[in-house]
Amino acid sequence: MKPQLSQSPLNKIKRFLVYSFPVVLYFSYYPVLSLPLSTDSMNLEFSLPLLWLLLFSIFSLKDFFLFLKALLLEKKYLPLLPLLFPIYLSISAFWSANLLRAILSAGVLWCIYISIYALIKLSKSLDKTILFKTFLVGSVVVCLICWLQCILDIFGVPSSFTLLCRGCTSRIFGFPHPSGLSIEPQFMGNLLLAPALLILYLLFVAQKTSLSKIFSRKILLLFGIIIVSTLFLTFSRGAIFSFLISAAFLSAFSLKYTSLKSIKILPFIILCFFLTLLSQGLFAEFSYTNDSFLSGIDKVVSQLSLGRIELGLADSSRKTNDLKTSPSPVYEESNSPAEDAPEDPGENLSVFSGYVEESTDIRLGFNALALSLSLSSSRTLLFGFGLGSAGTVLYEQGKTASKLEIIQNEYLSLLLETGLLGLFLALMTGIIVLLLTSQNLPRRRKILLFSIYLAFALSLNFFSGLPNALHIYLFPALIILFLH
């Protein structure tokens, strides 16, 4: 008989929130509640995941403090050390150049901590089968929504209906790349990292377990093809590179220590990539631009290889214009809702003909700025400019034209805002979490957990912030519940 929480109204609400959160996290931008307030450095908005986090953390405050009390009584101090990170970040708000953003960021971080500690305390009272089904089925449904977005776009359905972001339509590359219910494709792709790696584990690494028996192998195989193919379909290099490296880690260590069948991970990923590549070529062929099947494939390979591989397959009868002087859309947390791409009054030409160097150069330029400003004095190097201050500092130093600009690298953003001390506490927290969550796990499950941590750690090199990336901190907690 599965353990249950008591039937008090509060516990019923908490149980509902826990079972719903694997799906809620996919609604990271739509629907969104925009408050009639804004500042020159951020838009004030509430998404479903933020509302979920706020409610669950409020309802879990008692569980949080009871858990901390139990740790103190049992003299288990190691699980308490990660609290030093949010404490320091909250203190850094006092010298921040953007106090409001600092307070809100610290509040979100504390809500994440409260929720994770509460989930740990509640873990033995939850039905993991329900959570597992919700997680995988919810992931597949959102993936199908992504494919529907692409199909609607090639038939000219406006992005106000499809919810594709401004730079996601066929107008940009000749084929669409979906953003799902996120603000942009990189977050949609990032959301699929955990389910994709979990599927690979269940298919090619795990022994017969209670989790792998919930769905038949054929169903898991279908789910895996849909999820991994959709991850490639998002066309997010950050998510794709993070996935490939982590999948290689999962395969290599599983092959060495646990399971010979993990060698099948590579051909499975290649199959999913070619299915997606074929689809992107077909989308280019049938889109409202003058792109062809071959020009679409050309662009995919060129962009993903950073211009290193140019296949030269496109037929000369259907050329796209080469507007290399027009910068690639580089998105931020502050982006407005999806809008229709501007119409070209001439031929139906897509904006880019291949790899867009600006999409890389702009990010690297912001990274260099963050590093140089951090090194400007010993004080800023050690303590930073204060939580939430990156956009304001860049603007005040004359480096950007707007306070809305952010450093799209969480590590360098953290260095700029909280200094080496903040980075050290983040690293210490990561190591402690790794040690605590991997205790008493069989080797196979430990390798999966490490691969998911690696995927999210790598992905943080491509964006920063909390509101659109809550899954990075909450999905691992869900995977831990599955594995223990």
mmCIF file with all atom_site columns, N, CA, C and O in Angstrom, residues 440-470:
data_model
loop_
_atom_site.group_PDB
_atom_site.id
_atom_site.type_symbol
_atom_site.label_atom_id
_atom_site.label_alt_id
_atom_site.label_comp_id
_atom_site.label_asym_id
_atom_site.label_entity_id
_atom_site.label_seq_id
_atom_site.pdbx_PDB_ins_code
_atom_site.Cartn_x
_atom_site.Cartn_y
_atom_site.Cartn_z
_atom_site.occupancy
_atom_site.B_iso_or_equiv
_atom_site.pdbx_formal_charge
_atom_site.auth_seq_id
_atom_site.auth_comp_id
_atom_site.auth_asym_id
_atom_site.auth_atom_id
_atom_site.pdbx_PDB_model_num
ATOM 1   N N  . ASN A 1 440 ? 23.935 6.063  -1.541  1.00 0.00 ? 440 ASN A N  1
ATOM 2   C CA . ASN A 1 440 ? 23.143 4.813  -1.514  1.00 0.00 ? 440 ASN A CA 1
ATOM 3   C C  . ASN A 1 440 ? 22.443 4.503  -2.830  1.00 0.00 ? 440 ASN A C  1
ATOM 4   O O  . ASN A 1 440 ? 21.519 3.688  -2.851  1.00 0.00 ? 440 ASN A O  1
ATOM 5   N N  . LEU A 1 441 ? 22.845 5.148  -3.901  1.00 0.00 ? 441 LEU A N  1
ATOM 6   C CA . LEU A 1 441 ? 22.270 4.848  -5.204  1.00 0.00 ? 441 LEU A CA 1
ATOM 7   C C  . LEU A 1 441 ? 23.087 3.759  -5.895  1.00 0.00 ? 441 LEU A C  1
ATOM 8   O O  . LEU A 1 441 ? 24.322 3.779  -5.848  1.00 0.00 ? 441 LEU A O  1
ATOM 9   N N  . PRO A 1 442 ? 22.444 2.820  -6.581  1.00 0.00 ? 442 PRO A N  1
ATOM 10  C CA . PRO A 1 442 ? 23.182 1.872  -7.420  1.00 0.00 ? 442 PRO A CA 1
ATOM 11  C C  . PRO A 1 442 ? 23.943 2.634  -8.508  1.00 0.00 ? 442 PRO A C  1
ATOM 12  O O  . PRO A 1 442 ? 23.560 3.749  -8.886  1.00 0.00 ? 442 PRO A O  1
ATOM 13  N N  . ARG A 1 443 ? 24.985 2.010  -9.015  1.00 0.00 ? 443 ARG A N  1
ATOM 14  C CA . ARG A 1 443 ? 25.862 2.706  -9.951  1.00 0.00 ? 443 ARG A CA 1
ATOM 15  C C  . ARG A 1 443 ? 25.114 3.209  -11.187 1.00 0.00 ? 443 ARG A C  1
ATOM 16  O O  . ARG A 1 443 ? 25.354 4.317  -11.662 1.00 0.00 ? 443 ARG A O  1
ATOM 17  N N  . ARG A 1 444 ? 24.211 2.413  -11.737 1.00 0.00 ? 444 ARG A N  1
ATOM 18  C CA . ARG A 1 444 ? 23.460 2.832  -12.926 1.00 0.00 ? 444 ARG A CA 1
ATOM 19  C C  . ARG A 1 444 ? 22.705 4.133  -12.673 1.00 0.00 ? 444 ARG A C  1
ATOM 20  O O  . ARG A 1 444 ? 22.740 5.066  -13.478 1.00 0.00 ? 444 ARG A O  1
ATOM 21  N N  . ARG A 1 445 ? 21.982 4.178  -11.566 1.00 0.00 ? 445 ARG A N  1
ATOM 22  C CA . ARG A 1 445 ? 21.184 5.367  -11.254 1.00 0.00 ? 445 ARG A CA 1
ATOM 23  C C  . ARG A 1 445 ? 22.074 6.568  -10.954 1.00 0.00 ? 445 ARG A C  1
ATOM 24  O O  . ARG A 1 445 ? 21.733 7.709  -11.276 1.00 0.00 ? 445 ARG A O  1
ATOM 25  N N  . LYS A 1 446 ? 23.212 6.300  -10.347 1.00 0.00 ? 446 LYS A N  1
ATOM 26  C CA . LYS A 1 446 ? 24.144 7.385  -10.047 1.00 0.00 ? 446 LYS A CA 1
ATOM 27  C C  . LYS A 1 446 ? 24.662 8.020  -11.339 1.00 0.00 ? 446 LYS A C  1
ATOM 28  O O  . LYS A 1 446 ? 24.787 9.251  -11.439 1.00 0.00 ? 446 LYS A O  1
ATOM 29  N N  . ILE A 1 447 ? 24.948 7.192  -12.333 1.00 0.00 ? 447 ILE A N  1
ATOM 30  C CA . ILE A 1 447 ? 25.434 7.714  -13.617 1.00 0.00 ? 447 ILE A CA 1
ATOM 31  C C  . ILE A 1 447 ? 24.360 8.573  -14.282 1.00 0.00 ? 447 ILE A C  1
ATOM 32  O O  . ILE A 1 447 ? 24.651 9.631  -14.861 1.00 0.00 ? 447 ILE A O  1
ATOM 33  N N  . LEU A 1 448 ? 23.100 8.139  -14.219 1.00 0.00 ? 448 LEU A N  1
ATOM 34  C CA . LEU A 1 448 ? 22.013 8.950  -14.773 1.00 0.00 ? 448 LEU A CA 1
ATOM 35  C C  . LEU A 1 448 ? 21.927 10.296 -14.079 1.00 0.00 ? 448 LEU A C  1
ATOM 36  O O  . LEU A 1 448 ? 21.823 11.348 -14.730 1.00 0.00 ? 448 LEU A O  1
ATOM 37  N N  . LEU A 1 449 ? 21.966 10.277 -12.751 1.00 0.00 ? 449 LEU A N  1
ATOM 38  C CA . LEU A 1 449 ? 21.868 11.515 -11.985 1.00 0.00 ? 449 LEU A CA 1
ATOM 39  C C  . LEU A 1 449 ? 23.006 12.465 -12.346 1.00 0.00 ? 449 LEU A C  1
ATOM 40  O O  . LEU A 1 449 ? 22.784 13.662 -12.573 1.00 0.00 ? 449 LEU A O  1
ATOM 41  N N  . PHE A 1 450 ? 24.224 11.942 -12.445 1.00 0.00 ? 450 PHE A N  1
ATOM 42  C CA . PHE A 1 450 ? 25.369 12.773 -12.805 1.00 0.00 ? 450 PHE A CA 1
ATOM 43  C C  . PHE A 1 450 ? 25.218 13.346 -14.215 1.00 0.00 ? 450 PHE A C  1
ATOM 44  O O  . PHE A 1 450 ? 25.587 14.494 -14.467 1.00 0.00 ? 450 PHE A O  1
ATOM 45  N N  . SER A 1 451 ? 24.660 12.552 -15.129 1.00 0.00 ? 451 SER A N  1
ATOM 46  C CA . SER A 1 451 ? 24.500 13.032 -16.509 1.00 0.00 ? 451 SER A CA 1
ATOM 47  C C  . SER A 1 451 ? 23.498 14.179 -16.580 1.00 0.00 ? 451 SER A C  1
ATOM 48  O O  . SER A 1 451 ? 23.682 15.132 -17.342 1.00 0.00 ? 451 SER A O  1
ATOM 49  N N  . ILE A 1 452 ? 22.435 14.109 -15.769 1.00 0.00 ? 452 ILE A N  1
ATOM 50  C CA . ILE A 1 452 ? 21.448 15.196 -15.742 1.00 0.00 ? 452 ILE A CA 1
ATOM 51  C C  . ILE A 1 452 ? 22.039 16.451 -15.116 1.00 0.00 ? 452 ILE A C  1
ATOM 52  O O  . ILE A 1 452 ? 21.848 17.570 -15.621 1.00 0.00 ? 452 ILE A O  1
ATOM 53  N N  . TYR A 1 453 ? 22.789 16.280 -14.023 1.00 0.00 ? 453 TYR A N  1
ATOM 54  C CA . TYR A 1 453 ? 23.482 17.430 -13.434 1.00 0.00 ? 453 TYR A CA 1
ATOM 55  C C  . TYR A 1 453 ? 24.430 18.060 -14.455 1.00 0.00 ? 453 TYR A C  1
ATOM 56  O O  . TYR A 1 453 ? 24.514 19.292 -14.574 1.00 0.00 ? 453 TYR A O  1
ATOM 57  N N  . LEU A 1 454 ? 25.160 17.213 -15.185 1.00 0.00 ? 454 LEU A N  1
ATOM 58  C CA . LEU A 1 454 ? 26.111 17.715 -16.177 1.00 0.00 ? 454 LEU A CA 1
ATOM 59  C C  . LEU A 1 454 ? 25.390 18.496 -17.270 1.00 0.00 ? 454 LEU A C  1
ATOM 60  O O  . LEU A 1 454 ? 25.843 19.573 -17.682 1.00 0.00 ? 454 LEU A O  1
ATOM 61  N N  . ALA A 1 455 ? 24.256 17.972 -17.744 1.00 0.00 ? 455 ALA A N  1
ATOM 62  C CA . ALA A 1 455 ? 23.506 18.651 -18.806 1.00 0.00 ? 455 ALA A CA 1
ATOM 63  C C  . ALA A 1 455 ? 23.078 20.051 -18.377 1.00 0.00 ? 455 ALA A C  1
ATOM 64  O O  . ALA A 1 455 ? 23.260 21.025 -19.124 1.00 0.00 ? 455 ALA A O  1
ATOM 65  N N  . PHE A 1 456 ? 22.527 20.159 -17.184 1.00 0.00 ? 456 PHE A N  1
ATOM 66  C CA . PHE A 1 456 ? 22.075 21.468 -16.720 1.00 0.00 ? 456 PHE A CA 1
ATOM 67  C C  . PHE A 1 456 ? 23.247 22.392 -16.412 1.00 0.00 ? 456 PHE A C  1
ATOM 68  O O  . PHE A 1 456 ? 23.176 23.605 -16.645 1.00 0.00 ? 456 PHE A O  1
ATOM 69  N N  . ALA A 1 457 ? 24.341 21.839 -15.883 1.00 0.00 ? 457 ALA A N  1
ATOM 70  C CA . ALA A 1 457 ? 25.520 22.661 -15.607 1.00 0.00 ? 457 ALA A CA 1
ATOM 71  C C  . ALA A 1 457 ? 26.089 23.237 -16.899 1.00 0.00 ? 457 ALA A C  1
ATOM 72  O O  . ALA A 1 457 ? 26.494 24.407 -16.945 1.00 0.00 ? 457 ALA A O  1
ATOM 73  N N  . LEU A 1 458 ? 26.136 22.440 -17.950 1.00 0.00 ? 458 LEU A N  1
ATOM 74  C CA . LEU A 1 458 ? 26.621 22.925 -19.244 1.00 0.00 ? 458 LEU A CA 1
ATOM 75  C C  . LEU A 1 458 ? 25.681 23.963 -19.838 1.00 0.00 ? 458 LEU A C  1
ATOM 76  O O  . LEU A 1 458 ? 26.111 24.961 -20.407 1.00 0.00 ? 458 LEU A O  1
ATOM 77  N N  . SER A 1 459 ? 24.380 23.728 -19.701 1.00 0.00 ? 459 SER A N  1
ATOM 78  C CA . SER A 1 459 ? 23.402 24.630 -20.313 1.00 0.00 ? 459 SER A CA 1
ATOM 79  C C  . SER A 1 459 ? 23.442 26.022 -19.708 1.00 0.00 ? 459 SER A C  1
ATOM 80  O O  . SER A 1 459 ? 23.061 26.996 -20.360 1.00 0.00 ? 459 SER A O  1
ATOM 81  N N  . LEU A 1 460 ? 23.917 26.131 -18.476 1.00 0.00 ? 460 LEU A N  1
ATOM 82  C CA . LEU A 1 460 ? 23.994 27.446 -17.829 1.00 0.00 ? 460 LEU A CA 1
ATOM 83  C C  . LEU A 1 460 ? 25.059 28.341 -18.452 1.00 0.00 ? 460 LEU A C  1
ATOM 84  O O  . LEU A 1 460 ? 25.165 29.517 -18.108 1.00 0.00 ? 460 LEU A O  1
ATOM 85  N N  . ASN A 1 461 ? 25.860 27.786 -19.364 1.00 0.00 ? 461 ASN A N  1
ATOM 86  C CA . ASN A 1 461 ? 26.800 28.612 -20.110 1.00 0.00 ? 461 ASN A CA 1
ATOM 87  C C  . ASN A 1 461 ? 26.108 29.404 -21.213 1.00 0.00 ? 461 ASN A C  1
ATOM 88  O O  . ASN A 1 461 ? 26.740 30.251 -21.839 1.00 0.00 ? 461 ASN A O  1
ATOM 89  N N  . PHE A 1 462 ? 24.824 29.125 -21.453 1.00 0.00 ? 462 PHE A N  1
ATOM 90  C CA . PHE A 1 462 ? 24.137 29.727 -22.596 1.00 0.00 ? 462 PHE A CA 1
ATOM 91  C C  . PHE A 1 462 ? 23.023 30.695 -22.198 1.00 0.00 ? 462 PHE A C  1
ATOM 92  O O  . PHE A 1 462 ? 22.440 31.338 -23.071 1.00 0.00 ? 462 PHE A O  1
ATOM 93  N N  . PHE A 1 463 ? 22.676 30.786 -20.936 1.00 0.00 ? 463 PHE A N  1
ATOM 94  C CA . PHE A 1 463 ? 21.695 31.772 -20.488 1.00 0.00 ? 463 PHE A CA 1
ATOM 95  C C  . PHE A 1 463 ? 21.831 31.954 -18.990 1.00 0.00 ? 463 PHE A C  1
ATOM 96  O O  . PHE A 1 463 ? 22.548 31.222 -18.314 1.00 0.00 ? 463 PHE A O  1
ATOM 97  N N  . SER A 1 464 ? 21.109 32.945 -18.472 1.00 0.00 ? 464 SER A N  1
ATOM 98  C CA . SER A 1 464 ? 21.170 33.203 -17.032 1.00 0.00 ? 464 SER A CA 1
ATOM 99  C C  . SER A 1 464 ? 19.791 33.597 -16.534 1.00 0.00 ? 464 SER A C  1
ATOM 100 O O  . SER A 1 464 ? 18.882 33.870 -17.315 1.00 0.00 ? 464 SER A O  1
ATOM 101 N N  . GLY A 1 465 ? 19.648 33.630 -15.230 1.00 0.00 ? 465 GLY A N  1
ATOM 102 C CA . GLY A 1 465 ? 18.394 34.052 -14.629 1.00 0.00 ? 465 GLY A CA 1
ATOM 103 C C  . GLY A 1 465 ? 17.606 32.900 -14.056 1.00 0.00 ? 465 GLY A C  1
ATOM 104 O O  . GLY A 1 465 ? 17.923 31.725 -14.285 1.00 0.00 ? 465 GLY A O  1
ATOM 105 N N  . LEU A 1 466 ? 16.546 33.235 -13.323 1.00 0.00 ? 466 LEU A N  1
ATOM 106 C CA . LEU A 1 466 ? 15.725 32.231 -12.651 1.00 0.00 ? 466 LEU A CA 1
ATOM 107 C C  . LEU A 1 466 ? 14.326 32.039 -13.236 1.00 0.00 ? 466 LEU A C  1
ATOM 108 O O  . LEU A 1 466 ? 13.884 30.901 -13.400 1.00 0.00 ? 466 LEU A O  1
ATOM 109 N N  . PRO A 1 467 ? 13.572 33.097 -13.542 1.00 0.00 ? 467 PRO A N  1
ATOM 110 C CA . PRO A 1 467 ? 12.148 32.929 -13.887 1.00 0.00 ? 467 PRO A CA 1
ATOM 111 C C  . PRO A 1 467 ? 11.876 31.935 -15.005 1.00 0.00 ? 467 PRO A C  1
ATOM 112 O O  . PRO A 1 467 ? 10.926 31.171 -14.924 1.00 0.00 ? 467 PRO A O  1
ATOM 113 N N  . ASN A 1 468 ? 12.684 31.942 -16.075 1.00 0.00 ? 468 ASN A N  1
ATOM 114 C CA . ASN A 1 468 ? 12.435 31.047 -17.198 1.00 0.00 ? 468 ASN A CA 1
ATOM 115 C C  . ASN A 1 468 ? 13.213 29.739 -17.085 1.00 0.00 ? 468 ASN A C  1
ATOM 116 O O  . ASN A 1 468 ? 13.169 28.915 -18.008 1.00 0.00 ? 468 ASN A O  1
ATOM 117 N N  . ALA A 1 469 ? 13.922 29.553 -15.986 1.00 0.00 ? 469 ALA A N  1
ATOM 118 C CA . ALA A 1 469 ? 14.775 28.369 -15.856 1.00 0.00 ? 469 ALA A CA 1
ATOM 119 C C  . ALA A 1 469 ? 14.556 27.639 -14.533 1.00 0.00 ? 469 ALA A C  1
ATOM 120 O O  . ALA A 1 469 ? 15.471 27.003 -14.020 1.00 0.00 ? 469 ALA A O  1
ATOM 121 N N  . LEU A 1 470 ? 13.353 27.705 -14.007 1.00 0.00 ? 470 LEU A N  1
ATOM 122 C CA . LEU A 1 470 ? 13.080 27.037 -12.731 1.00 0.00 ? 470 LEU A CA 1
ATOM 123 C C  . LEU A 1 470 ? 13.284 25.527 -12.833 1.00 0.00 ? 470 LEU A C  1
ATOM 124 O O  . LEU A 1 470 ? 13.641 24.864 -11.859 1.00 0.00 ? 470 LEU A O  1
#
